[in-house]
Amino acid sequence: MHLHILGVCGTFMGGLALIARSAGHKVTGCDAGVYPPMSTQLAEQGIDLIEGWDPAQMALKPDLYVIGNVITRGNPLMEAILNANVPYVSGPQWLGDHVLPGQHVLAVAGTHGKTTTSSLLAWILECAGLRPNFLIGGVAPDLQVSARYSADARHFVIEADEYDTAFFDKRSKFVHYRSRTAVLNNLEYDHADIFPDLAAIETQFHHLVRTLPTQGRIVAPVHDEALERVLQRGCWSELVRFGPDGAWTAGEPADDGAFAISRDGKELGTVRWTLTGEHNRRNALAALAAAEHAGVSAAEGIAALSRFGGIKRRMELRGTARGVKVYDDFAHHPTAIATTLAGLRRQIGSARILAVLEPRSNTMKLGTMAARLPESLADADLAFIYGERVGKHALGWNPAGVLAPLGGKADSYGDLDDLVAAVTRAAKEGDHVVVMSNGGFGGVHQKLLDALASKV
């Protein structure tokens, strides 16, 4: 079958393209405004990519068009598909109907930590010899790609997003996945462009819980009020808790970051890795509890975690110039921003942190959580906020007003070159520059490294 994928450079749809090709299908795709790592990964895997939405792509005559949720009514190619009355389907539904049946699906959901926890879980299963299939919203160097599929593998790890499926299917993606093990990492308000409030998101998580079999397992934290409300609406599967007062707990980290893992009060081993922060220790607990449901022992899981090398765009060190380290991080929600900066602060002590933020997600552009930005940037010594003034990614709020509580610690910029120049002027040897965005950010990481290297 020939599949033509619209929105193929999105993390989910790009991963789906790799899986479809591995399943024996011919795959082509199109997108606009593409950027690494997904565009690079598709090219490396031999997926033909067409730039833009020209209706002339109808001449490809695929058997099926697979539609990503970036596509809206008015898209020229989509309108041509509708007018031609040819078959089309959403990406999540195609995956659920054609790939996931018969698989033990381990789905990782939550507002934060989905990519990291999915990668940890897939790595644990890989080290245990289960050779899992997976579709993850990021690239872990250990796993090499964001998606993999082999028909003879029986486990499938998937990052389970609550965002809606497509313009014609407003259910959350994760209801299509036929989950047997579900990690509910955390839950707070996000995606203000499609959900009016937290209660609406809780309803979608309730729908996910309703899809699990009685022989399934739900892995959830203790003391998460939103998830407690979800579970009180009904839970038909085994429930395993992690975190303080839960079945799975993590000890306090040593100076080198190592921490003990315990289950039901019994210490099982020590994780020794390079990841930082309490959030990553909790991600580790969730991954271990989920892997146990797939038959992996705690000892195997702990040994695997100690060999985990991290994930691209999750505090990824992009380079050092004149003694200044520049990191790339996917954080864009205020909670994630605060967690990222707090983790680095604990690691580097009193060294200066320069936070460079692009509030690019739909929730942040709308300004729904703008008031929380000053608090989320508390661990930064200086903050530089980039917001386009016009166009698709323009901010719907005034950064100067929002950042006023930070005084001279923060400033905003509408021109990328001006921002790079300001960060370069401020940076000193020994500083740590953390670039945070869920987009390509105009290649600002390399621009900063180049500017710092040539600084007089």
Coordinates of C-alpha atoms in Angstrom, one line a residue:
M1 CA 0.0 0.0 0.0
H2 CA 1.2 3.5 -0.8
L3 CA 0.6 6.0 2.1
H4 CA 1.0 9.7 1.6
I5 CA 1.4 11.4 4.9
L6 CA 0.3 15.1 5.4
G7 CA 2.4 16.7 8.2
V8 CA 5.1 14.1 8.0
C9 CA 7.7 16.2 9.9
G10 CA 5.8 16.3 13.1
T11 CA 7.3 14.1 15.7
F12 CA 4.4 11.7 15.7
M13 CA 3.7 11.6 12.0
G14 CA 7.4 11.3 11.2
G15 CA 7.7 8.3 13.5
L16 CA 4.5 6.8 11.9
A17 CA 6.2 7.2 8.5
L18 CA 9.2 5.1 9.7
I19 CA 6.9 2.5 11.1
A20 CA 4.7 2.3 8.0
R21 CA 7.8 1.8 5.8
S22 CA 9.1 -0.9 8.2
A23 CA 5.7 -2.6 7.9
G24 CA 6.2 -2.9 4.1
H25 CA 4.3 0.1 2.8
K26 CA 5.5 2.7 0.3
V27 CA 5.6 6.0 2.1
T28 CA 5.8 9.6 0.9
G29 CA 5.0 12.7 2.8
C30 CA 4.7 16.5 2.8
D31 CA 5.1 19.3 5.2
A32 CA 6.0 23.0 5.5
G33 CA 8.6 24.8 7.6
V34 CA 10.5 21.7 8.5
Y35 CA 13.5 21.5 10.8
P36 CA 15.8 18.9 12.4
P37 CA 15.9 16.4 14.0
M38 CA 12.8 15.0 12.3
S39 CA 13.6 16.3 8.8
T40 CA 17.1 14.8 9.1
Q41 CA 15.9 11.5 10.4
L42 CA 13.4 11.1 7.5
A43 CA 16.0 11.9 4.9
E44 CA 18.4 9.4 6.5
Q45 CA 15.6 6.7 6.4
G46 CA 14.9 7.4 2.7
I47 CA 11.4 8.9 3.1
D48 CA 10.6 11.1 0.2
L49 CA 9.6 14.6 1.5
I50 CA 7.7 17.2 -0.5
E51 CA 7.7 20.8 0.7
G52 CA 4.3 22.4 1.0
W53 CA 0.7 21.6 0.3
D54 CA 0.4 21.8 -3.5
P55 CA -2.7 19.9 -4.8
A56 CA -0.5 18.7 -7.6
Q57 CA 0.5 16.0 -5.1
M58 CA -2.8 14.3 -5.9
A59 CA -0.9 13.0 -9.0
L60 CA 1.0 10.6 -6.7
K61 CA -2.3 8.6 -6.5
P62 CA -1.6 6.9 -3.1
D63 CA -3.9 4.3 -1.8
L64 CA -4.5 6.3 1.4
Y65 CA -3.8 9.8 2.7
V66 CA -2.8 9.8 6.3
I67 CA -3.6 13.1 8.0
G68 CA -1.7 14.8 10.8
N69 CA -3.4 17.1 13.3
V70 CA -1.4 20.1 11.9
I71 CA -3.8 20.0 8.9
T72 CA -6.9 22.2 8.9
R73 CA -9.7 22.9 6.6
G74 CA -8.5 25.4 4.0
N75 CA -5.3 23.5 3.5
P76 CA -5.1 23.3 -0.4
L77 CA -4.1 19.6 -0.5
M78 CA -6.7 18.6 2.1
E79 CA -9.4 20.4 0.1
A80 CA -8.3 18.6 -3.0
I81 CA -8.5 15.2 -1.1
L82 CA -12.0 16.0 0.1
N83 CA -13.2 17.1 -3.3
A84 CA -11.8 14.0 -5.0
N85 CA -13.6 11.8 -2.4
V86 CA -10.5 9.6 -1.9
P87 CA -9.7 7.6 1.2
Y88 CA -8.1 9.4 4.2
V89 CA -7.6 8.6 7.8
S90 CA -5.9 10.2 10.9
G91 CA -2.4 9.0 11.9
P92 CA -3.4 7.7 15.3
Q93 CA -6.4 5.7 13.9
W94 CA -4.2 4.2 11.1
L95 CA -1.7 3.1 13.8
G96 CA -4.4 1.7 16.0
D97 CA -6.1 -0.2 13.2
H98 CA -3.1 -1.5 11.3
V99 CA -0.1 -1.8 13.7
L100 CA -1.1 -2.0 17.3
P101 CA -3.5 -5.0 17.4
G102 CA -1.8 -7.9 18.9
Q103 CA 0.9 -5.8 20.5
H104 CA 1.4 -5.3 24.3
V105 CA 1.1 -1.5 24.1
L106 CA 2.9 0.5 26.9
A107 CA 1.6 4.1 26.6
V108 CA 3.2 7.0 28.5
A109 CA 0.8 9.9 29.1
G110 CA 1.0 13.1 31.1
T111 CA 1.6 16.8 30.8
H112 CA 5.3 16.5 31.4
G113 CA 8.0 13.9 30.9
K114 CA 6.3 11.8 28.2
T115 CA 9.3 11.7 25.9
T116 CA 11.9 11.0 28.6
T117 CA 9.8 8.3 30.3
S118 CA 8.9 6.6 26.9
S119 CA 12.6 6.6 26.0
L120 CA 13.6 5.2 29.4
L121 CA 11.0 2.5 29.1
A122 CA 11.9 1.5 25.6
W123 CA 15.6 1.4 26.6
I124 CA 14.8 -0.9 29.6
L125 CA 12.9 -3.3 27.3
E126 CA 15.7 -3.1 24.8
C127 CA 18.3 -4.0 27.3
A128 CA 16.1 -6.8 28.6
G129 CA 16.2 -8.4 25.1
L130 CA 12.6 -7.7 24.2
R131 CA 13.5 -5.6 21.1
P132 CA 10.4 -3.4 21.5
N133 CA 8.7 -1.4 18.8
F134 CA 8.3 2.2 19.8
L135 CA 7.1 5.6 18.7
I136 CA 8.5 8.5 20.8
G137 CA 8.4 12.2 20.4
G138 CA 12.2 12.6 20.6
V139 CA 15.4 10.8 19.7
A140 CA 17.4 9.1 22.4
P141 CA 21.0 8.4 21.2
D142 CA 20.9 4.9 22.7
L143 CA 17.8 4.1 20.5
Q144 CA 19.1 6.1 17.5
V145 CA 15.7 6.8 16.0
S146 CA 12.3 8.1 17.3
A147 CA 10.4 5.1 15.9
R148 CA 11.0 1.5 15.1
Y149 CA 8.8 -1.4 14.1
S150 CA 9.3 -5.1 13.5
A151 CA 6.3 -7.4 12.9
D152 CA 7.7 -10.2 15.1
A153 CA 8.3 -7.9 18.2
R154 CA 5.4 -8.2 20.7
H155 CA 5.9 -4.9 22.8
F156 CA 5.2 -1.4 21.6
V157 CA 6.1 1.7 23.7
I158 CA 4.3 4.8 22.6
E159 CA 4.3 8.4 23.8
A160 CA 0.6 9.0 24.4
D161 CA -0.4 12.6 23.7
E162 CA -3.7 14.0 24.9
Y163 CA -3.7 16.5 22.0
D164 CA -6.6 16.0 19.6
T165 CA -6.4 13.5 16.7
A166 CA -7.2 15.4 13.6
F167 CA -9.5 18.2 12.4
F168 CA -12.2 15.6 11.9
D169 CA -11.6 13.6 15.1
K170 CA -11.4 15.7 18.3
R171 CA -10.7 12.8 20.6
S172 CA -7.3 12.7 22.2
K173 CA -4.7 10.6 20.2
F174 CA -4.2 8.1 23.0
V175 CA -7.7 6.6 22.9
H176 CA -6.7 4.9 19.6
Y177 CA -3.7 3.1 21.0
R178 CA -5.2 -0.1 22.6
S179 CA -3.0 0.4 25.7
R180 CA -2.3 -2.5 28.1
T181 CA 0.1 -0.7 30.3
A182 CA -0.5 3.1 30.8
V183 CA 1.8 5.5 32.6
L184 CA 0.0 8.6 33.8
N185 CA 3.0 10.7 34.8
N186 CA 1.2 13.9 35.9
L187 CA -1.6 16.2 34.8
E188 CA -2.1 19.9 34.7
Y189 CA -3.6 22.4 32.4
D190 CA -2.1 22.7 28.9
H191 CA -3.2 23.0 25.3
A192 CA -5.3 26.0 25.9
D193 CA -6.1 26.2 22.1
I194 CA -8.3 23.1 22.3
F195 CA -9.2 22.5 26.0
P196 CA -11.2 25.1 27.9
D197 CA -10.0 24.0 31.3
L198 CA -8.3 21.2 33.2
A199 CA -11.6 19.3 33.7
A200 CA -11.8 18.8 29.9
I201 CA -8.4 17.2 29.9
E202 CA -9.3 15.0 32.9
T203 CA -12.2 13.7 30.9
Q204 CA -9.9 12.6 28.0
F205 CA -7.6 10.9 30.6
H206 CA -10.7 9.1 32.0
H207 CA -11.4 7.9 28.4
L208 CA -7.9 6.5 28.2
V209 CA -8.3 4.7 31.6
R210 CA -11.6 3.2 30.2
T211 CA -9.7 1.6 27.3
L212 CA -7.4 -0.5 29.5
P213 CA -8.3 -4.2 30.1
T214 CA -8.8 -5.6 33.6
Q215 CA -5.4 -7.4 33.2
G216 CA -3.8 -4.1 32.3
R217 CA -1.7 -1.9 34.6
I218 CA -1.9 1.9 35.4
V219 CA 1.2 3.4 36.7
A220 CA 0.5 6.7 38.5
P221 CA 2.1 9.1 41.0
V222 CA 0.9 9.8 44.5
H223 CA -0.3 13.2 45.4
D224 CA -1.4 14.4 41.9
E225 CA -4.9 16.0 42.5
A226 CA -5.9 16.0 38.9
L227 CA -5.0 12.3 38.3
E228 CA -6.8 11.4 41.6
R229 CA -10.0 12.9 40.2
V230 CA -9.5 11.0 36.9
L231 CA -9.0 7.7 38.8
Q232 CA -12.0 8.3 41.1
R233 CA -14.2 8.4 38.0
G234 CA -13.4 4.7 37.4
C235 CA -10.4 2.3 37.4
W236 CA -10.7 -1.2 36.1
S237 CA -7.1 -2.2 36.0
E238 CA -4.2 -2.8 38.5
L239 CA -3.0 0.5 39.9
V240 CA 0.7 0.8 40.9
R241 CA 1.8 4.0 42.5
F242 CA 5.3 5.7 42.4
G243 CA 6.9 8.6 44.3
P244 CA 6.8 9.4 48.1
D245 CA 4.4 7.0 49.9
G246 CA 4.0 4.9 46.7
A247 CA 5.1 1.4 46.0
W248 CA 8.1 2.5 43.9
T249 CA 10.3 5.2 45.6
A250 CA 13.6 6.9 44.9
G251 CA 16.2 7.8 47.5
E252 CA 17.9 11.2 47.8
P253 CA 20.6 11.6 45.2
A254 CA 24.2 11.4 46.1
D255 CA 26.8 14.1 45.0
D256 CA 27.3 12.2 41.8
G257 CA 23.6 11.9 41.1
A258 CA 23.2 8.3 42.0
F259 CA 20.0 7.3 43.8
A260 CA 18.6 4.1 45.3
I261 CA 15.4 2.4 44.0
S262 CA 13.0 0.7 46.4
R263 CA 9.8 -1.2 45.9
D264 CA 7.4 -1.7 48.9
G265 CA 10.1 -0.5 51.2
K266 CA 12.8 -2.9 50.0
E267 CA 15.9 -1.4 48.3
L268 CA 16.5 -3.0 44.9
G269 CA 19.5 -1.3 43.6
T270 CA 21.1 2.0 42.6
V271 CA 20.7 4.0 39.4
R272 CA 23.9 5.8 38.4
W273 CA 23.4 8.1 35.4
T274 CA 24.0 11.6 34.1
L275 CA 20.4 12.9 34.1
T276 CA 19.6 15.5 36.7
G277 CA 16.5 16.6 38.7
E278 CA 13.8 15.1 40.8
H279 CA 11.5 14.9 37.7
N280 CA 13.9 12.5 36.1
R281 CA 14.0 10.3 39.2
R282 CA 10.2 10.1 39.1
N283 CA 10.4 9.3 35.3
A284 CA 12.7 6.5 36.2
L285 CA 10.3 5.1 38.8
A286 CA 7.4 5.2 36.3
A287 CA 9.5 3.4 33.6
L288 CA 10.6 0.7 36.0
A289 CA 7.0 0.0 37.2
A290 CA 5.7 -0.1 33.6
A291 CA 8.6 -2.4 32.5
E292 CA 7.8 -4.8 35.4
H293 CA 4.3 -5.3 33.8
A294 CA 6.1 -6.5 30.6
G295 CA 8.1 -9.0 32.6
V296 CA 11.3 -7.1 33.2
S297 CA 12.8 -7.4 36.7
A298 CA 13.8 -4.4 38.7
A299 CA 17.4 -5.4 38.6
E300 CA 17.4 -5.5 34.8
G301 CA 15.6 -2.1 34.7
I302 CA 18.0 -0.5 37.1
A303 CA 21.0 -1.8 35.2
A304 CA 19.5 -0.4 32.0
L305 CA 18.8 3.0 33.4
S306 CA 22.5 3.2 34.6
R307 CA 23.5 2.9 30.9
F308 CA 21.0 5.5 29.5
G309 CA 22.6 8.3 27.6
G310 CA 19.9 11.0 27.5
I311 CA 17.6 12.4 24.8
K312 CA 18.1 15.0 22.1
R313 CA 16.6 18.4 23.1
R314 CA 16.4 17.5 26.8
M315 CA 19.2 19.5 28.4
E316 CA 21.3 18.5 25.4
L317 CA 24.7 20.3 25.4
R318 CA 25.0 21.8 22.0
G319 CA 28.5 23.2 22.4
T320 CA 30.9 25.4 24.4
A321 CA 32.4 28.6 23.2
R322 CA 34.8 30.8 25.2
G323 CA 33.9 28.9 28.3
V324 CA 30.1 29.4 27.9
K325 CA 28.0 26.2 27.6
V326 CA 24.9 26.3 25.4
Y327 CA 22.1 23.8 26.0
D328 CA 19.0 22.9 24.1
D329 CA 15.8 21.9 25.9
F330 CA 12.2 21.3 24.8
A331 CA 10.7 23.0 27.8
H332 CA 7.9 25.4 27.0
H333 CA 5.2 25.0 29.7
P334 CA 6.0 27.1 32.9
T335 CA 6.2 23.9 35.0
A336 CA 8.7 22.3 32.6
I337 CA 10.7 25.6 32.4
A338 CA 11.0 25.8 36.2
T339 CA 11.9 22.1 36.5
T340 CA 14.6 22.3 33.8
L341 CA 16.2 25.4 35.4
A342 CA 16.0 24.0 39.0
G343 CA 17.7 20.8 37.9
L344 CA 20.6 22.7 36.3
R345 CA 20.8 25.0 39.4
R346 CA 21.3 22.0 41.6
Q347 CA 23.9 20.6 39.3
I348 CA 26.0 23.8 38.8
G349 CA 25.6 25.6 42.1
S350 CA 26.2 29.3 42.0
A351 CA 27.3 29.6 38.4
R352 CA 25.2 31.9 36.3
I353 CA 22.2 30.6 34.2
L354 CA 21.1 32.6 31.2
A355 CA 17.6 31.4 30.1
V356 CA 16.7 32.0 26.5
L357 CA 13.0 31.2 25.9
E358 CA 10.7 31.1 22.9
P359 CA 7.1 30.8 24.1
R360 CA 6.0 29.1 20.9
S361 CA 3.4 26.5 22.0
N362 CA -0.2 27.4 21.3
T363 CA -0.9 27.6 25.1
M364 CA 2.0 30.0 25.6
K365 CA 1.2 32.1 22.5
L366 CA -2.3 32.6 23.8
G367 CA -1.0 33.9 27.0
T368 CA -3.0 31.5 29.2
M369 CA 0.0 30.9 31.4
A370 CA 2.0 34.0 30.8
A371 CA 1.5 35.2 34.3
R372 CA 3.4 32.1 35.6
L373 CA 6.6 32.9 33.6
P374 CA 8.3 35.2 36.1
E375 CA 8.1 32.5 38.8
S376 CA 9.2 29.7 36.4
L377 CA 12.3 31.7 35.6
A378 CA 13.3 32.2 39.2
D379 CA 16.5 30.0 39.0
A380 CA 17.8 32.0 36.0
D381 CA 20.2 34.9 36.6
L382 CA 19.1 36.5 33.3
A383 CA 16.2 35.8 31.0
F384 CA 15.9 36.6 27.3
I385 CA 12.4 36.1 25.8
Y386 CA 11.8 35.9 22.1
G387 CA 8.4 36.6 20.6
E388 CA 7.5 37.3 17.0
R389 CA 5.4 40.5 16.6
V390 CA 3.4 39.3 13.6
G391 CA 2.6 36.0 11.8
K392 CA 1.7 32.5 12.8
H393 CA 3.9 32.4 15.9
A394 CA 3.2 36.0 17.1
L395 CA 2.6 36.3 20.9
G396 CA -0.9 37.4 22.0
W397 CA 0.5 39.2 25.0
N398 CA 3.0 41.8 26.0
P399 CA 6.3 40.2 27.2
A400 CA 7.5 43.5 28.8
G401 CA 4.5 43.7 31.0
V402 CA 4.5 40.1 32.0
L403 CA 8.2 40.1 32.8
A404 CA 8.1 43.3 34.8
P405 CA 8.3 41.4 38.2
L406 CA 11.8 40.2 37.2
G407 CA 13.0 43.8 36.8
G408 CA 16.4 44.1 35.1
K409 CA 16.8 40.3 35.1
A410 CA 14.7 39.8 32.0
D411 CA 14.1 41.4 28.6
S412 CA 12.1 40.6 25.4
Y413 CA 13.1 40.7 21.8
G414 CA 11.1 40.6 18.5
D415 CA 14.2 40.2 16.3
L416 CA 16.3 37.0 16.6
D417 CA 19.6 38.7 15.7
D418 CA 18.9 41.3 18.4
L419 CA 18.4 38.5 20.9
V420 CA 21.6 36.7 19.9
A421 CA 23.5 39.9 20.2
A422 CA 22.1 40.6 23.7
V423 CA 22.9 37.1 25.0
T424 CA 26.4 37.3 23.6
R425 CA 27.1 40.6 25.2
A426 CA 25.8 39.4 28.6
A427 CA 27.5 35.9 28.6
K428 CA 30.7 35.4 30.5
E429 CA 33.1 32.5 30.9
G430 CA 31.6 29.9 33.1
D431 CA 28.0 30.8 32.2
H432 CA 25.3 28.2 31.2
V433 CA 22.9 29.3 28.5
V434 CA 19.7 27.3 28.3
V435 CA 17.7 27.6 25.1
M436 CA 14.1 26.5 25.6
S437 CA 11.5 26.1 22.8
N438 CA 9.3 23.4 21.3
G439 CA 10.3 24.5 17.8
G440 CA 13.4 25.1 15.8
F441 CA 13.9 28.6 17.2
G442 CA 15.6 29.8 14.0
G443 CA 18.7 27.8 14.7
V444 CA 19.5 30.1 17.6
H445 CA 21.8 27.5 19.3
Q446 CA 24.4 27.6 16.6
K447 CA 24.0 31.3 16.1
L448 CA 24.8 31.8 19.8
L449 CA 27.8 29.5 19.6
D450 CA 29.1 31.3 16.5
A451 CA 28.6 34.7 18.0
L452 CA 30.3 33.7 21.3
A453 CA 33.2 32.2 19.5
S454 CA 33.9 35.4 17.6
K455 CA 33.3 37.7 20.6
V456 CA 36.1 40.1 21.1

